[in-house]
Coordinates of C-alpha atoms (C1' of nucleotides) in Angstrom, one line a residue:
Chain A
M1 CA -1.4 33.3 -12.0
P2 CA -4.6 33.7 -11.7
V3 CA -5.4 31.0 -9.2
E4 CA -8.8 29.2 -10.1
R5 CA -10.6 29.0 -6.5
K6 CA -9.4 29.2 -3.3
A7 CA -11.1 27.6 -0.1
G8 CA -13.5 30.1 2.3
E9 CA -14.3 32.5 -0.5
G10 CA -17.3 33.3 -2.5
G11 CA -19.2 31.3 0.4
G12 CA -20.3 28.6 -1.8
A13 CA -19.4 25.0 -1.3
V14 CA -16.1 24.4 -1.9
V15 CA -16.2 21.3 -4.0
G16 CA -12.5 20.1 -4.6
F17 CA -9.7 21.8 -3.7
R18 CA -6.9 22.2 -6.7
P19 CA -3.5 23.1 -5.2
L20 CA -1.4 25.6 -7.3
Y21 CA 1.3 23.4 -8.2
R22 CA -0.8 21.1 -10.3
Q23 CA -2.7 24.1 -11.7
V24 CA 0.9 25.0 -13.1
K25 CA 1.5 21.7 -14.4
E26 CA -1.3 21.5 -16.3
R27 CA -0.6 24.7 -18.2
L28 CA 2.8 23.3 -18.9
V29 CA 1.6 19.6 -20.0
R30 CA -0.4 21.5 -22.1
R31 CA 2.3 23.8 -23.6
I32 CA 3.8 20.1 -24.2
A33 CA 0.6 18.5 -25.7
A34 CA 0.1 22.1 -28.0
G35 CA 4.0 21.2 -29.5
E36 CA 4.7 24.6 -28.1
W37 CA 7.4 23.1 -26.3
Q38 CA 8.8 20.3 -28.4
A39 CA 10.6 16.6 -27.8
G40 CA 13.9 16.8 -26.7
R41 CA 14.1 21.0 -26.1
I42 CA 15.0 23.0 -22.9
I43 CA 12.3 24.7 -21.3
P44 CA 12.3 28.2 -19.8
S45 CA 14.1 28.0 -16.3
E46 CA 12.2 27.4 -12.7
F47 CA 12.6 31.0 -12.2
Q48 CA 11.9 32.1 -15.9
I49 CA 8.7 30.4 -15.5
A50 CA 7.7 31.0 -12.0
A51 CA 7.6 35.1 -12.9
E52 CA 6.2 34.5 -16.0
L53 CA 2.9 32.5 -14.0
S54 CA 3.1 35.1 -11.0
V55 CA 4.5 32.3 -8.7
S56 CA 7.2 31.6 -6.7
Q57 CA 10.2 29.1 -7.6
G58 CA 9.3 26.6 -5.4
T59 CA 5.5 26.5 -6.9
V60 CA 6.9 25.7 -9.8
R61 CA 9.3 23.4 -9.0
K62 CA 6.9 21.1 -7.5
A63 CA 5.0 21.1 -10.7
L64 CA 8.1 19.8 -12.8
D65 CA 9.1 17.5 -9.8
E66 CA 5.7 15.4 -10.5
M67 CA 6.5 16.4 -14.1
T68 CA 9.8 14.6 -14.4
A69 CA 8.2 11.7 -12.4
E70 CA 6.0 10.6 -14.9
N71 CA 8.8 11.0 -17.4
L72 CA 7.5 14.1 -19.4
L73 CA 10.4 16.2 -18.6
V74 CA 14.5 15.2 -18.2
R75 CA 16.3 17.3 -15.5
R76 CA 20.4 18.2 -16.5
Q77 CA 21.7 19.8 -13.1
G78 CA 23.8 22.8 -14.4
V79 CA 22.4 22.6 -17.8
G80 CA 18.2 23.3 -17.5
T81 CA 14.9 21.2 -18.1
F82 CA 14.1 19.1 -21.1
V83 CA 10.9 17.7 -22.6
A84 CA 11.4 13.6 -22.7
S85 CA 12.1 12.4 -25.7
H86 CA 11.4 9.1 -26.9
D87 CA 14.9 8.3 -27.9
E88 CA 16.4 4.9 -27.9
D89 CA 17.4 4.6 -24.1
R90 CA 13.9 5.7 -23.0
I91 CA 12.0 3.3 -25.4
L92 CA 14.2 0.6 -24.4
F93 CA 14.2 0.9 -20.4
Q94 CA 10.3 2.3 -20.7
F95 CA 8.6 0.7 -23.2
F96 CA 10.7 -1.9 -24.4
K97 CA 10.6 -5.1 -21.7
L98 CA 11.8 -8.2 -23.7
T99 CA 15.1 -9.0 -22.9
R100 CA 17.4 -11.5 -23.7
D101 CA 18.2 -14.4 -21.2
D102 CA 21.3 -13.5 -20.8
G103 CA 20.7 -10.3 -19.8
G104 CA 22.2 -8.0 -22.3
R105 CA 19.2 -4.8 -23.2
E106 CA 19.2 -3.7 -26.8
F107 CA 17.2 -1.7 -29.1
P108 CA 15.3 -4.7 -31.6
D109 CA 15.5 -4.2 -35.2
S110 CA 12.8 -3.7 -37.8
Q111 CA 12.0 -5.1 -41.0
V112 CA 8.3 -4.0 -41.9
L113 CA 6.3 -6.5 -43.7
A114 CA 3.5 -4.4 -44.8
V115 CA 1.7 -1.5 -44.5
E116 CA -1.6 -0.1 -45.5
R117 CA -4.7 2.7 -44.8
A118 CA -7.9 1.1 -44.6
R119 CA -11.2 1.4 -42.5
A120 CA -10.9 0.7 -39.0
N121 CA -12.7 -2.8 -37.9
A122 CA -14.6 -2.9 -35.3
E123 CA -12.0 -4.0 -33.1
E124 CA -9.7 -1.3 -33.8
A125 CA -12.3 1.0 -33.3
A126 CA -13.2 0.4 -30.3
R127 CA -9.8 -0.1 -28.9
L128 CA -8.2 3.5 -30.5
S129 CA -11.9 4.7 -29.5
L130 CA -12.6 5.6 -32.9
A131 CA -15.6 6.8 -34.8
R132 CA -17.3 4.0 -37.5
G133 CA -16.0 5.0 -41.0
S134 CA -12.3 6.4 -39.5
H135 CA -9.5 4.8 -41.2
V136 CA -6.9 3.4 -39.6
V137 CA -2.8 2.8 -40.4
R138 CA -1.7 -0.7 -40.0
I139 CA 1.9 -1.7 -39.8
H140 CA 3.0 -5.3 -39.9
R141 CA 7.0 -6.1 -39.0
L142 CA 9.2 -8.0 -37.6
R143 CA 11.8 -7.5 -35.1
S144 CA 14.7 -9.1 -34.3
L145 CA 17.0 -9.4 -30.7
G146 CA 20.7 -10.3 -31.3
G147 CA 20.6 -11.4 -35.1
A148 CA 17.5 -13.8 -34.3
V149 CA 13.6 -12.7 -35.2
A150 CA 12.2 -12.5 -31.7
I151 CA 8.7 -10.4 -32.3
S152 CA 5.7 -10.2 -34.7
E153 CA 3.7 -7.4 -34.6
H154 CA 1.0 -5.8 -35.7
I155 CA 0.1 -1.9 -34.8
A156 CA -2.7 0.2 -35.6
V157 CA -3.1 3.9 -35.1
P158 CA -5.4 6.6 -36.0
A159 CA -5.2 8.0 -39.4
A160 CA -6.0 10.9 -38.8
R161 CA -3.4 11.9 -36.4
F162 CA -1.0 10.8 -38.2
P163 CA -1.6 11.8 -42.1
D164 CA 0.6 10.0 -45.0
L165 CA 1.7 7.6 -42.5
E166 CA 1.3 5.1 -45.0
R167 CA 3.5 6.4 -47.6
S168 CA 6.3 7.5 -44.6
E169 CA 9.8 5.4 -46.4
P170 CA 11.2 4.1 -44.8
V171 CA 8.9 3.3 -41.7
P172 CA 11.7 4.3 -39.0
N173 CA 12.4 1.9 -36.1
N174 CA 11.5 3.9 -33.5
L175 CA 8.3 4.5 -34.4
Y176 CA 7.2 6.8 -30.9
G177 CA 9.7 9.2 -32.1
L178 CA 8.4 9.3 -35.2
Y179 CA 4.9 10.1 -33.8
G180 CA 6.6 12.8 -31.4
G181 CA 9.0 14.6 -33.8
R182 CA 7.0 14.2 -37.2
Y183 CA 3.4 14.2 -35.5
G184 CA 3.9 16.2 -32.8
V185 CA 2.0 12.9 -30.8
T186 CA 3.5 12.1 -27.2
V187 CA 3.0 8.6 -26.4
A188 CA 2.8 9.4 -22.8
R189 CA 1.6 6.2 -21.0
A190 CA 0.8 2.8 -22.5
T191 CA -1.0 -0.2 -20.7
E192 CA -0.1 -3.8 -21.3
S193 CA -2.6 -7.3 -21.5
L194 CA 0.1 -10.6 -21.5
K195 CA -1.1 -13.9 -22.2
A196 CA 0.7 -17.3 -23.3
V197 CA -0.7 -18.3 -26.2
P198 CA -0.2 -20.8 -29.0
C199 CA 1.7 -19.2 -32.2
P200 CA -0.5 -18.7 -35.0
E201 CA 1.0 -20.7 -38.2
A202 CA 1.2 -17.8 -40.2
D203 CA 3.3 -15.8 -37.3
A204 CA 5.0 -19.1 -36.8
A205 CA 6.4 -19.1 -40.6
L206 CA 7.9 -15.5 -39.9
M207 CA 9.5 -16.1 -36.7
G208 CA 11.1 -19.8 -37.8
I209 CA 9.5 -21.6 -35.2
A210 CA 7.2 -24.5 -35.0
P211 CA 3.8 -23.6 -35.2
G212 CA 1.2 -24.1 -32.0
M213 CA 4.7 -23.2 -30.1
P214 CA 3.8 -21.2 -26.7
V215 CA 4.1 -17.5 -27.4
L216 CA 3.9 -14.4 -25.9
L217 CA 1.0 -11.9 -26.8
I218 CA 1.2 -8.1 -25.7
D219 CA -1.3 -6.5 -26.1
R220 CA -0.6 -2.8 -25.8
L221 CA -2.7 0.3 -26.2
A222 CA -0.4 3.6 -25.7
T223 CA -1.9 7.1 -25.0
D224 CA -1.1 10.7 -25.3
L225 CA -0.8 13.6 -22.4
D226 CA -4.6 13.7 -22.8
G227 CA -5.0 10.2 -22.2
Q228 CA -6.0 9.8 -26.0
E229 CA -5.7 6.2 -27.4
V230 CA -2.5 7.2 -30.0
E231 CA -1.7 3.4 -30.8
W232 CA -2.8 -0.2 -30.7
R233 CA -0.2 -2.7 -31.2
V234 CA -0.1 -6.7 -30.8
S235 CA 3.4 -8.4 -30.4
L236 CA 4.0 -12.0 -30.5
C237 CA 7.2 -12.8 -28.7
R238 CA 9.4 -15.9 -28.6
T239 CA 10.4 -16.3 -25.3
D240 CA 12.9 -19.5 -25.6
R241 CA 15.6 -17.4 -25.9
F242 CA 13.7 -13.7 -24.6
H243 CA 12.0 -13.2 -21.3
Y244 CA 10.0 -10.2 -20.6
L245 CA 10.9 -8.0 -17.5
S246 CA 8.7 -6.5 -14.9
D247 CA 9.4 -4.7 -11.6
L248 CA 7.3 -4.8 -9.3
K249 CA 7.9 -1.5 -6.4
Chain B
M1 CA 21.4 15.4 13.0
P2 CA 25.3 15.0 12.5
V3 CA 26.0 15.5 9.5
E4 CA 28.5 13.0 7.6
R5 CA 30.6 15.4 5.5
K6 CA 29.8 18.4 4.1
A7 CA 31.9 19.8 0.9
G8 CA 34.2 22.6 0.4
E9 CA 35.4 21.3 4.4
G10 CA 38.6 19.3 5.6
G11 CA 40.5 19.7 2.3
G12 CA 40.3 16.2 1.1
A13 CA 38.9 15.7 -2.4
V14 CA 34.9 15.1 -2.0
V15 CA 34.1 11.7 -3.4
G16 CA 30.5 12.4 -3.0
F17 CA 27.7 14.4 -2.2
R18 CA 25.2 12.8 -0.3
P19 CA 22.6 15.1 0.5
L20 CA 21.1 15.3 4.2
Y21 CA 17.5 14.3 3.6
R22 CA 19.4 10.8 1.9
Q23 CA 21.0 10.5 5.4
V24 CA 17.9 10.6 7.2
K25 CA 16.1 8.5 4.9
E26 CA 18.2 5.8 5.3
R27 CA 17.9 6.5 9.2
L28 CA 14.1 6.1 9.3
V29 CA 14.6 3.1 6.5
R30 CA 17.0 1.2 8.8
R31 CA 14.2 1.5 11.6
I32 CA 11.5 0.1 9.4
A33 CA 13.9 -2.6 8.8
A34 CA 15.2 -3.1 12.3
G35 CA 11.6 -3.7 13.2
E36 CA 11.7 -0.3 15.4
W37 CA 9.2 1.0 13.5
Q38 CA 6.8 -1.9 12.5
A39 CA 4.1 -2.5 9.5
G40 CA 1.2 -0.5 9.8
R41 CA 1.9 1.4 12.6
I42 CA 2.0 4.9 13.2
I43 CA 5.2 6.9 12.9
P44 CA 6.0 10.3 14.6
S45 CA 5.2 13.3 13.2
E46 CA 7.3 15.3 10.9
F47 CA 8.3 17.8 13.3
Q48 CA 8.7 15.5 16.2
I49 CA 11.6 13.7 13.7
A50 CA 12.9 16.8 13.2
A51 CA 13.1 18.0 16.4
E52 CA 14.9 14.6 17.2
L53 CA 17.5 14.6 14.4
S54 CA 18.0 18.1 14.3
V55 CA 16.7 19.0 11.1
S56 CA 14.3 21.7 9.6
Q57 CA 10.6 20.2 8.9
G58 CA 11.1 20.3 5.2
T59 CA 13.9 18.0 5.1
V60 CA 12.5 15.4 6.8
R61 CA 9.2 16.1 4.5
K62 CA 11.6 15.2 1.8
A63 CA 13.2 12.1 3.4
L64 CA 9.3 10.6 4.0
D65 CA 8.2 11.9 0.3
E66 CA 10.7 9.6 -1.2
M67 CA 9.6 6.4 1.4
T68 CA 6.2 7.3 0.4
A69 CA 6.8 6.8 -3.1
E70 CA 8.8 3.6 -2.5
N71 CA 5.5 2.3 -0.7
L72 CA 7.3 1.8 2.4
L73 CA 5.0 4.6 4.0
V74 CA 1.4 5.5 3.3
R75 CA 0.8 9.1 4.5
R76 CA -3.2 10.3 5.8
Q77 CA -3.6 13.8 5.9
G78 CA -4.5 14.7 9.0
V79 CA -4.1 12.0 10.9
G80 CA -0.2 10.8 10.3
T81 CA 2.2 8.6 8.2
F82 CA 2.0 4.9 8.6
V83 CA 4.7 2.1 8.0
A84 CA 3.1 0.4 5.2
S85 CA 1.6 -3.2 5.3
H86 CA 1.4 -5.9 2.7
D87 CA -2.7 -5.5 3.5
E88 CA -4.8 -6.9 1.0
D89 CA -4.6 -4.2 -1.7
R90 CA -1.0 -3.7 -2.3
I91 CA -0.4 -7.2 -2.5
L92 CA -3.4 -7.3 -5.4
F93 CA -2.5 -3.3 -7.0
Q94 CA 1.6 -3.9 -6.6
F95 CA 2.3 -7.6 -6.2
F96 CA -0.2 -9.2 -8.0
K97 CA -0.9 -8.3 -11.7
L98 CA -3.2 -11.3 -13.3
T99 CA -6.7 -10.5 -13.9
R100 CA -9.9 -11.4 -14.8
D101 CA -10.6 -10.9 -18.9
D102 CA -13.7 -9.4 -17.5
G103 CA -11.5 -6.4 -15.8
G104 CA -12.7 -7.7 -12.1
R105 CA -9.7 -7.6 -9.9
E106 CA -9.2 -10.0 -6.9
F107 CA -7.5 -11.3 -4.2
P108 CA -6.6 -15.3 -5.2
D109 CA -7.8 -18.1 -2.7
S110 CA -4.5 -20.4 -2.3
Q111 CA -4.5 -24.2 -1.2
V112 CA -1.5 -25.4 0.0
L113 CA -0.9 -28.6 -1.4
A114 CA 3.3 -29.2 0.0
V115 CA 5.3 -27.6 2.7
E116 CA 8.8 -28.5 3.5
R117 CA 11.9 -27.5 4.7
A118 CA 15.3 -28.8 3.2
R119 CA 18.5 -28.4 1.7
A120 CA 18.6 -26.0 -1.1
N121 CA 19.4 -27.0 -3.9
A122 CA 21.7 -25.9 -6.4
E123 CA 19.5 -23.2 -8.5
E124 CA 17.3 -22.0 -5.1
A125 CA 20.9 -21.6 -3.1
A126 CA 21.8 -19.2 -6.0
R127 CA 18.7 -17.2 -6.6
L128 CA 18.3 -16.9 -3.0
S129 CA 22.0 -15.8 -2.3
L130 CA 22.7 -18.7 0.2
A131 CA 25.6 -20.7 1.1
R132 CA 26.2 -24.4 0.4
G133 CA 24.2 -26.2 2.5
S134 CA 21.9 -24.0 3.8
H135 CA 18.2 -24.7 4.0
V136 CA 14.7 -23.4 2.4
V137 CA 11.1 -23.8 3.1
R138 CA 9.6 -24.5 0.1
I139 CA 5.9 -24.2 -0.3
H140 CA 3.4 -25.7 -3.2
R141 CA 0.2 -24.0 -3.9
L142 CA -2.6 -23.7 -5.9
R143 CA -4.1 -20.3 -6.7
S144 CA -7.9 -19.9 -7.5
L145 CA -9.6 -16.9 -9.4
G146 CA -13.5 -16.5 -9.7
G147 CA -13.6 -20.0 -8.8
A148 CA -10.8 -21.7 -11.1
V149 CA -7.5 -22.6 -10.2
A150 CA -5.7 -20.2 -12.2
I151 CA -2.0 -20.8 -10.7
S152 CA 0.2 -23.4 -10.2
E153 CA 3.1 -22.0 -7.5
H154 CA 6.3 -22.8 -6.0
I155 CA 8.0 -20.9 -3.4
A156 CA 11.2 -21.0 -1.9
V157 CA 12.2 -19.2 1.5
P158 CA 15.5 -19.0 3.3
A159 CA 15.3 -21.3 6.4
A160 CA 17.0 -19.0 8.5
R161 CA 15.0 -16.3 8.2
F162 CA 11.7 -17.8 8.4
P163 CA 12.4 -20.0 11.5
D164 CA 9.6 -23.1 12.3
L165 CA 7.6 -21.6 8.7
E166 CA 7.2 -24.9 7.4
R167 CA 5.3 -26.0 10.6
S168 CA 2.8 -23.1 10.0
E169 CA -0.8 -24.3 10.4
P170 CA -2.3 -23.6 7.7
V171 CA -0.1 -21.3 6.0
P172 CA -2.3 -18.4 5.4
N173 CA -3.0 -16.5 1.7
N174 CA -1.3 -13.5 2.5
L175 CA 2.4 -14.6 2.8
Y176 CA 4.1 -11.1 2.6
G177 CA 1.9 -10.3 5.7
L178 CA 2.9 -12.9 7.3
Y179 CA 6.4 -12.4 6.5
G180 CA 6.2 -9.2 7.8
G181 CA 4.1 -9.6 10.8
R182 CA 5.6 -12.5 12.1
Y183 CA 8.9 -12.3 11.3
G184 CA 9.8 -8.8 10.7
V185 CA 11.0 -9.4 6.8
T186 CA 9.6 -6.9 4.8
V187 CA 9.5 -7.4 1.1
A188 CA 9.9 -3.9 -0.5
R189 CA 10.5 -5.1 -4.1
A190 CA 10.2 -7.9 -6.5
T191 CA 11.7 -8.9 -10.2
E192 CA 9.4 -10.8 -12.3
S193 CA 10.6 -12.7 -15.3
L194 CA 8.1 -13.9 -17.9
K195 CA 8.3 -16.6 -20.2
A196 CA 5.6 -18.3 -22.3
V197 CA 6.0 -22.3 -21.8
P198 CA 3.9 -25.2 -22.7
C199 CA 2.2 -26.4 -19.0
P200 CA 4.2 -29.6 -17.7
E201 CA 2.1 -32.8 -16.8
A202 CA 1.8 -32.4 -13.2
D203 CA 0.8 -28.7 -13.1
A204 CA -1.7 -29.2 -15.9
A205 CA -3.6 -32.0 -14.2
L206 CA -3.4 -30.0 -10.7
M207 CA -5.0 -26.9 -13.0
G208 CA -7.8 -29.0 -15.1
I209 CA -6.1 -28.0 -18.2
A210 CA -4.6 -30.1 -21.0
P211 CA -0.5 -30.8 -21.1
G212 CA 1.5 -28.7 -23.0
M213 CA -1.4 -26.1 -23.3
P214 CA 0.7 -22.2 -23.5
V215 CA 0.7 -21.1 -19.9
L216 CA 2.2 -18.0 -18.5
L217 CA 5.3 -18.7 -16.4
I218 CA 6.3 -16.1 -13.8
D219 CA 10.0 -16.3 -11.9
R220 CA 9.9 -14.1 -9.2
L221 CA 12.8 -12.8 -7.1
A222 CA 11.8 -10.6 -4.1
T223 CA 13.9 -8.5 -1.7
D224 CA 13.9 -6.9 1.1
L225 CA 14.7 -3.2 2.6
D226 CA 18.6 -3.9 2.4
G227 CA 18.2 -5.9 -1.3
Q228 CA 18.5 -9.0 0.3
E229 CA 16.8 -11.9 -1.7
V230 CA 14.0 -13.0 0.5
E231 CA 11.7 -15.3 -1.8
W232 CA 12.0 -17.1 -5.2
R233 CA 8.8 -17.9 -6.2
V234 CA 7.5 -19.4 -9.6
S235 CA 4.1 -19.6 -11.3
L236 CA 2.5 -21.4 -13.8
C237 CA -0.2 -19.3 -14.8
R238 CA -3.6 -19.8 -16.9
T239 CA -4.0 -16.9 -19.1
D240 CA -7.2 -18.3 -21.3
R241 CA -9.4 -16.3 -18.7
F242 CA -6.9 -14.6 -17.4
H243 CA -3.7 -11.6 -18.0
Y244 CA -0.8 -10.5 -16.8
L245 CA -1.5 -6.1 -16.4
S246 CA 1.8 -4.2 -16.9
D247 CA 1.6 -0.7 -17.0
L248 CA 4.1 1.6 -18.4
K249 CA 4.4 5.2 -17.4
Chain C
dT1 C1' -10.7 22.2 18.8
dA2 C1' -6.0 20.5 18.3
dG3 C1' -3.1 18.3 15.6
dT4 C1' -1.3 16.4 11.7
dG5 C1' 0.1 16.4 7.2
dG6 C1' 0.1 19.7 2.5
dT7 C1' 0.6 24.3 0.1
dC8 C1' 3.2 28.0 -0.9
dT9 C1' 6.2 31.5 -0.1
dA10 C1' 11.1 33.8 0.3
dG11 C1' 16.2 33.5 0.6
dA12 C1' 20.2 31.4 1.1
dC13 C1' 24.1 28.7 -0.3
dC14 C1' 26.0 24.1 -3.2
dA15 C1' 26.9 21.1 -6.7
dC16 C1' 27.5 20.9 -11.7
dG17 C1' 28.2 21.9 -16.5
dA18 C1' 29.2 25.1 -20.0
dA19 C1' 31.4 28.8 -22.0
Chain D
dT1 C1' 32.6 32.6 -13.8
dC2 C1' 27.5 32.6 -14.8
dG3 C1' 23.5 30.1 -14.9
dT4 C1' 21.0 25.8 -14.0
dG5 C1' 18.8 22.9 -11.0
dG6 C1' 19.9 20.8 -6.2
dT7 C1' 19.7 21.3 -1.0
dC8 C1' 18.2 23.2 3.6
dT9 C1' 15.8 26.1 6.4
dA10 C1' 11.9 28.8 8.3
dG11 C1' 7.4 30.0 8.7
dA12 C1' 2.7 31.3 7.5
dC13 C1' -1.4 29.4 6.2
dC14 C1' -5.1 25.6 4.4
dA15 C1' -7.5 20.7 4.5
dC16 C1' -8.1 17.2 6.8
dT17 C1' -9.5 13.7 10.6
dA18 C1' -10.1 13.1 15.3
dT19 C1' -12.1 14.2 19.7

DNA sequence: TAGTGGTCTAGACCACGAA
DNA sequence: TCGTGGTCTAGACCACTAT
């Protein structure tokens, strides 16, 4: 692998130092981002990658280690290394934090109420870093846990990255799986901001609770491998029989 | 380092396999738990530890890597490796998730309203895994962010692990620092369970908000290096000007 | 300049899963 | 049985910090 720069060479001041394994890592991440390595598929062995990039196997391993720690890859001893996919387990434990009070974790059902394509309003454009006049696809759905409606969810994504999403029939329950599988868009990270708010009348009616009852408002911004905003999602959650689980380590 | 067991030896069925670096890690964690290595202090170099345990430096490094990833250690290149302490930054970014809506992060002030020692009630005993009749120390305090009261907080800890805590004058703002510094109790992890609830009258009066207003209830159970419950804390948080930040990776 | 952690390499062997 | 990832070692050199 052609090393980008080396300290002590060239005589110029060394602005920074980028370890070889990080250069390797970036190239491999780019392969996933470009769709060259697809979600769920196996990638070449450590030795194959090392040979291809003219780098030692240990260096490749360190790159893969970091990518595994970031949930981009999944290793299976004796089998190989795979590109992480947004299967039910990953969504459930990595991206879905609402849990039944009795402790049972399950993936919520979805009932889609509306899907539309429209020009982004000011807030959507700002949150998704879109140019004026860009379009978004909006989805409104209800989600149930243990048979009871628990969440009223409004979603907005850039229409340009998800062509014809509004014509999907039906909209699948696992949206991140769709983003990856059909559009090659990998949701790598998300930031959630939580508030307790009085439930608006419309959502209260849909969820079968009294208007004004305290609900948990989750404002989530999801980004792809390049840090680009991919989805803005606002979820109103009942927390009378559910709670949001957060582990601090 | 005496290796615990080795696969293929002794003829018996190999129940499990514990890598050497994990055995090293456990011994080192125990040193922190026992107070042999104190919070904020430097630990011996990788080569010194390796020599002492008759293990290669690479194996020690892997153990230290994991401990660093778990926020038990902090490495400083060119200087050495240190036992992590609950300083302001760590509390702020690892254990305190409430943020001003304008994005500014700060460590909250505290105003202690009450400290008492008493027999644990049923719920405290259950949450802290205490025997019947055990004592707890309870602390009730208000916490402010940006000059405004934001949190009403009830804390319970096992009195046995924190002797004379109720006679501390004053109770410091950074409790986890006190737990570690004075009592040698390291808070390693915490689990938070969040709900939106109507604010009880008493807390509403203290926080200067209308009773019944939705507030965020954070139920936190903190555990030490051995997984033992160390503190149960229930915080009621205003979220009209603040929000709880959660990063999903 | 000395000492620490950080990177990179190379090779040996082990545990695991699939064929 | 084979190929994969996982562990362990050993040694060289680099970057960073304190003195």
